[in-house]
Tab-separated table of C-alpha atoms in Angstrom:
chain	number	residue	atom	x	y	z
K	292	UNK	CA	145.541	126.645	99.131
K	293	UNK	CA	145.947	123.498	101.126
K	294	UNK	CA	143.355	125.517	103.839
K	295	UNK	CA	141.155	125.445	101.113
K	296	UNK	CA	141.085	122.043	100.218
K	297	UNK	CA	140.928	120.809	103.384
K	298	UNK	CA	137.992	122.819	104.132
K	299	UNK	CA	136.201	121.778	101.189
K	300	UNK	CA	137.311	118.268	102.255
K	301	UNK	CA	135.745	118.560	105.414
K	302	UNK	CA	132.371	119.886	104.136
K	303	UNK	CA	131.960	116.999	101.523
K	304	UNK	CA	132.388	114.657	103.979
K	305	UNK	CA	130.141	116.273	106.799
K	306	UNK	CA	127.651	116.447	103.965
K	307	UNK	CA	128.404	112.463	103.404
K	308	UNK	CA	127.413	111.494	106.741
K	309	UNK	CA	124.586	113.506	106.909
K	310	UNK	CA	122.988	111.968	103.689
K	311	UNK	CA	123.906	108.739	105.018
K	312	UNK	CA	121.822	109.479	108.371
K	313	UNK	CA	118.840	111.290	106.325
K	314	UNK	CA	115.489	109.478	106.845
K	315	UNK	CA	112.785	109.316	104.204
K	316	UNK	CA	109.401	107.581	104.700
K	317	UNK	CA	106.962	106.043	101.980
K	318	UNK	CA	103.472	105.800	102.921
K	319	UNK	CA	101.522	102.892	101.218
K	320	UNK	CA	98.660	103.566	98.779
K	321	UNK	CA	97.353	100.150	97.763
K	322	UNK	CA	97.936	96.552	98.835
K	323	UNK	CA	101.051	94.950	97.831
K	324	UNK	CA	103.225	92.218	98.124
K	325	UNK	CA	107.417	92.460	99.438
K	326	UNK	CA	110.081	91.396	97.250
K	327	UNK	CA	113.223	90.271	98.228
K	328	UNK	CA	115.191	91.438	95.074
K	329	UNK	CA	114.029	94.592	92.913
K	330	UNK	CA	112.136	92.558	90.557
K	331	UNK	CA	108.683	90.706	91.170
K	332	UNK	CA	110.037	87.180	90.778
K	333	UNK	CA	110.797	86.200	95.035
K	334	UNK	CA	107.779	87.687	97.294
K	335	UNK	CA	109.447	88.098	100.768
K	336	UNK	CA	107.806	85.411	103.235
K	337	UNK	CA	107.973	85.507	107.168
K	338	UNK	CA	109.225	82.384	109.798
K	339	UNK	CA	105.874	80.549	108.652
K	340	UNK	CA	106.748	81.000	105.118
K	341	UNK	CA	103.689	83.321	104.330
K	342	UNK	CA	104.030	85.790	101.787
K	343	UNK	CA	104.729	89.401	103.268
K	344	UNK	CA	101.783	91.893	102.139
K	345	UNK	CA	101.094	95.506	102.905
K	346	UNK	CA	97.854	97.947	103.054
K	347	UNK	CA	97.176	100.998	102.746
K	348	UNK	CA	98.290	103.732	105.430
K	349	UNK	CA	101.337	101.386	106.364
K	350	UNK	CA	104.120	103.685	106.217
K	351	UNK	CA	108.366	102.776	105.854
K	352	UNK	CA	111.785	103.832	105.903
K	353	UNK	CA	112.979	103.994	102.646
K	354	UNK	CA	116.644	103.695	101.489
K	355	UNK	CA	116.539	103.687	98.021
K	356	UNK	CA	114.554	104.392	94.989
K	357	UNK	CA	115.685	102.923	91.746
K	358	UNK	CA	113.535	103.396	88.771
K	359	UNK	CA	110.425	101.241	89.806
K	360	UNK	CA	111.481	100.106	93.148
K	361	UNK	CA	111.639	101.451	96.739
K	362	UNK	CA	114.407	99.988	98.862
K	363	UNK	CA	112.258	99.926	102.405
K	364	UNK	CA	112.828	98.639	105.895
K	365	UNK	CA	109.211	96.799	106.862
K	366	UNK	CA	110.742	95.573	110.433
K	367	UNK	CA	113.573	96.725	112.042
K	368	UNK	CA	116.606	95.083	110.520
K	369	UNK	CA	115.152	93.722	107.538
K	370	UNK	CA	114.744	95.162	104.145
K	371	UNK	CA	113.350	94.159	101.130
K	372	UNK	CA	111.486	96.190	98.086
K	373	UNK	CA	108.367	97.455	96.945
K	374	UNK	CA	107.493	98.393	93.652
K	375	UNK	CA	106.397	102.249	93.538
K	376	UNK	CA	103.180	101.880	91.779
K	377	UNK	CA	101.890	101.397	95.401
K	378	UNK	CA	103.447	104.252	97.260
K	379	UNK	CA	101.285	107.413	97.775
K	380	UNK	CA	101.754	110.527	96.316
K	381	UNK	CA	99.652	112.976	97.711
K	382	UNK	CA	98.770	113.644	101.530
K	383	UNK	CA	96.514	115.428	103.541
K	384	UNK	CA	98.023	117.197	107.037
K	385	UNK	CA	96.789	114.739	109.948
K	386	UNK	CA	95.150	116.569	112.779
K	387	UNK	CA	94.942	115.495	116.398
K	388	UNK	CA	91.907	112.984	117.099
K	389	UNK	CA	91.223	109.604	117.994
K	390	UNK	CA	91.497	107.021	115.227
K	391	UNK	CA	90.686	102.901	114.935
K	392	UNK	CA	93.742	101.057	114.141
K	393	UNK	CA	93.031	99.767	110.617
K	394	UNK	CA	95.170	96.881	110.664
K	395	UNK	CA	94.171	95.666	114.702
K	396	UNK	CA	90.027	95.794	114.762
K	397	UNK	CA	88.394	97.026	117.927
K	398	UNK	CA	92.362	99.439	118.994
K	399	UNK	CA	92.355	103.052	118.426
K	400	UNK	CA	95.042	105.488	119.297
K	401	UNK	CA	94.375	109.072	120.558
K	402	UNK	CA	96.683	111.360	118.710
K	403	UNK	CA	97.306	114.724	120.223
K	404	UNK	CA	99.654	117.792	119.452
K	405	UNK	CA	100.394	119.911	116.083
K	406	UNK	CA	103.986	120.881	114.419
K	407	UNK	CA	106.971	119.397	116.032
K	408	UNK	CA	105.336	118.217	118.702
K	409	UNK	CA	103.136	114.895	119.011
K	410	UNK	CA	101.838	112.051	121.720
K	411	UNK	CA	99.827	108.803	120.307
K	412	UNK	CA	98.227	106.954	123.157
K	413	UNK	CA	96.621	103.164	123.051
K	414	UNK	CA	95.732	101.165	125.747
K	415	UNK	CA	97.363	103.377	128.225
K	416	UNK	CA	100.472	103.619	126.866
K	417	UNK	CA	102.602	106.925	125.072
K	418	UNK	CA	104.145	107.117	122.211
K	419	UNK	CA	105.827	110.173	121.216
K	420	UNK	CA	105.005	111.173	117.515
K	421	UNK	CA	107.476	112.470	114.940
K	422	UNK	CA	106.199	114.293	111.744
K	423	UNK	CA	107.950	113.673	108.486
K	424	UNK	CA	106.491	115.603	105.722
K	425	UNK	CA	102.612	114.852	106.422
K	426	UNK	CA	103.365	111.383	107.944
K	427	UNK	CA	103.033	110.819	111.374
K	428	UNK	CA	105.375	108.120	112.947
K	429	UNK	CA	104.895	106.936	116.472
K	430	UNK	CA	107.964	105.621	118.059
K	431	UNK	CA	108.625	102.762	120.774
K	432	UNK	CA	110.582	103.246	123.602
K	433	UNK	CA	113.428	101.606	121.365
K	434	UNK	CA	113.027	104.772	118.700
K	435	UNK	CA	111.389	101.711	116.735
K	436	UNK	CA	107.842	102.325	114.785
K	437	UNK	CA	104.991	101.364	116.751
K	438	UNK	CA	102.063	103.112	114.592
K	439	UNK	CA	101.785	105.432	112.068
K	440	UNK	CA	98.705	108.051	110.993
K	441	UNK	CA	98.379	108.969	107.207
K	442	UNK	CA	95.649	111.009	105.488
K	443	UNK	CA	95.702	110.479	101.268
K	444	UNK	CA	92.728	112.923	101.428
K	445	UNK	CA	89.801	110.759	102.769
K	446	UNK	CA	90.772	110.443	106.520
K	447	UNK	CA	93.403	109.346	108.006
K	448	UNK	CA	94.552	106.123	108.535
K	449	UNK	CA	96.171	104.816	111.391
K	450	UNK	CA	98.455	101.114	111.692
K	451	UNK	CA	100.180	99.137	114.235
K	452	UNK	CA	103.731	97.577	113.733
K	453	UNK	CA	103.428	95.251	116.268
K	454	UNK	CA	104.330	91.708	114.699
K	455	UNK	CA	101.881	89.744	116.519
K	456	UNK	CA	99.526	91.864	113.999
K	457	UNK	CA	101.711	92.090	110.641
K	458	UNK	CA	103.098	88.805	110.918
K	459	UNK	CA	106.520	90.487	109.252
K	460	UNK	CA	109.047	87.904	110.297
């Protein structure tokens, strides 16, 4: 009996950590605002003290949905909420290609590679891809987003994280 429960122990907690360590990704749908609190009375503002908006295609880790709200992570290390009217519900599969950079006019990024297995290039530069569900995530050479590619069914849309661009913090 105690064999039992310790084995039973051991699988709820394996099964803990492994929720803990899950990753889920919102894509965004429409322009929007950041909130610091799960209501819509503080908009999140950056160093210069400018209100923190997303666009379409821009794409987040997400921590926590209460009704309403996502819980996201828009730079690494800070966090702050959305309200789920703007996150996308539908998606196209994104194909390799060579898209402009919707949020850096005059970039693109050469995606190549299908299933598991991705490469985003710009100015020279690799990025290896990972696919969550049908959103593409490019990743830094600190496992940090650098770009993302989206389709919501008409084409896909393709964004930089690179501060000097979002103006996040």
């Amino acid at each position: 009996m105690k064999a039992i429960k310790f084995a039973l122990s051991l699988v709820i907690g394996i099964s803990s950590i492994g929720a803990a360590y899950s990753q889920d990704y919102i894509a965004i749908a429409k322009e929007g605002n950041v909130y610091d609190e799960a209501n819509a009375k503080y908009i999140t503002v950056n160093q210069y003290n400018d209100d923190v908006a997303v666009i379409p295609g821009m794409v987040f880790l997400t921590t926590e949905h209460n009704p309403g709200w996502y819980k996201i992570e828009y730079s690494p290390g800070l966090h702050a909420f959305i309200p789920d009217q703007i996150a996308a519900s539908s998606f196209k599969p994104v194909v390799a290609g060579t898209y402009n950079i919707q949020n850096n006019s005059g970039k693109k990024i050469d995606v190549s590679g299908s299933d598991n297995q991705w490469n985003g290039s710009v100015d020279g530069k690799s990025y290896k891809g990972k696919m969550v569900g049908d959103i593409l995530i490019f990743l830094d050479d600190s496992n940090k987003p650098a770009f993302s590619l989206v389709d919501f069914g008409s084409g896909p849309i393709a964004i930089t994280y690179d501060n000097s661009v979002t103006k996040f913090f």
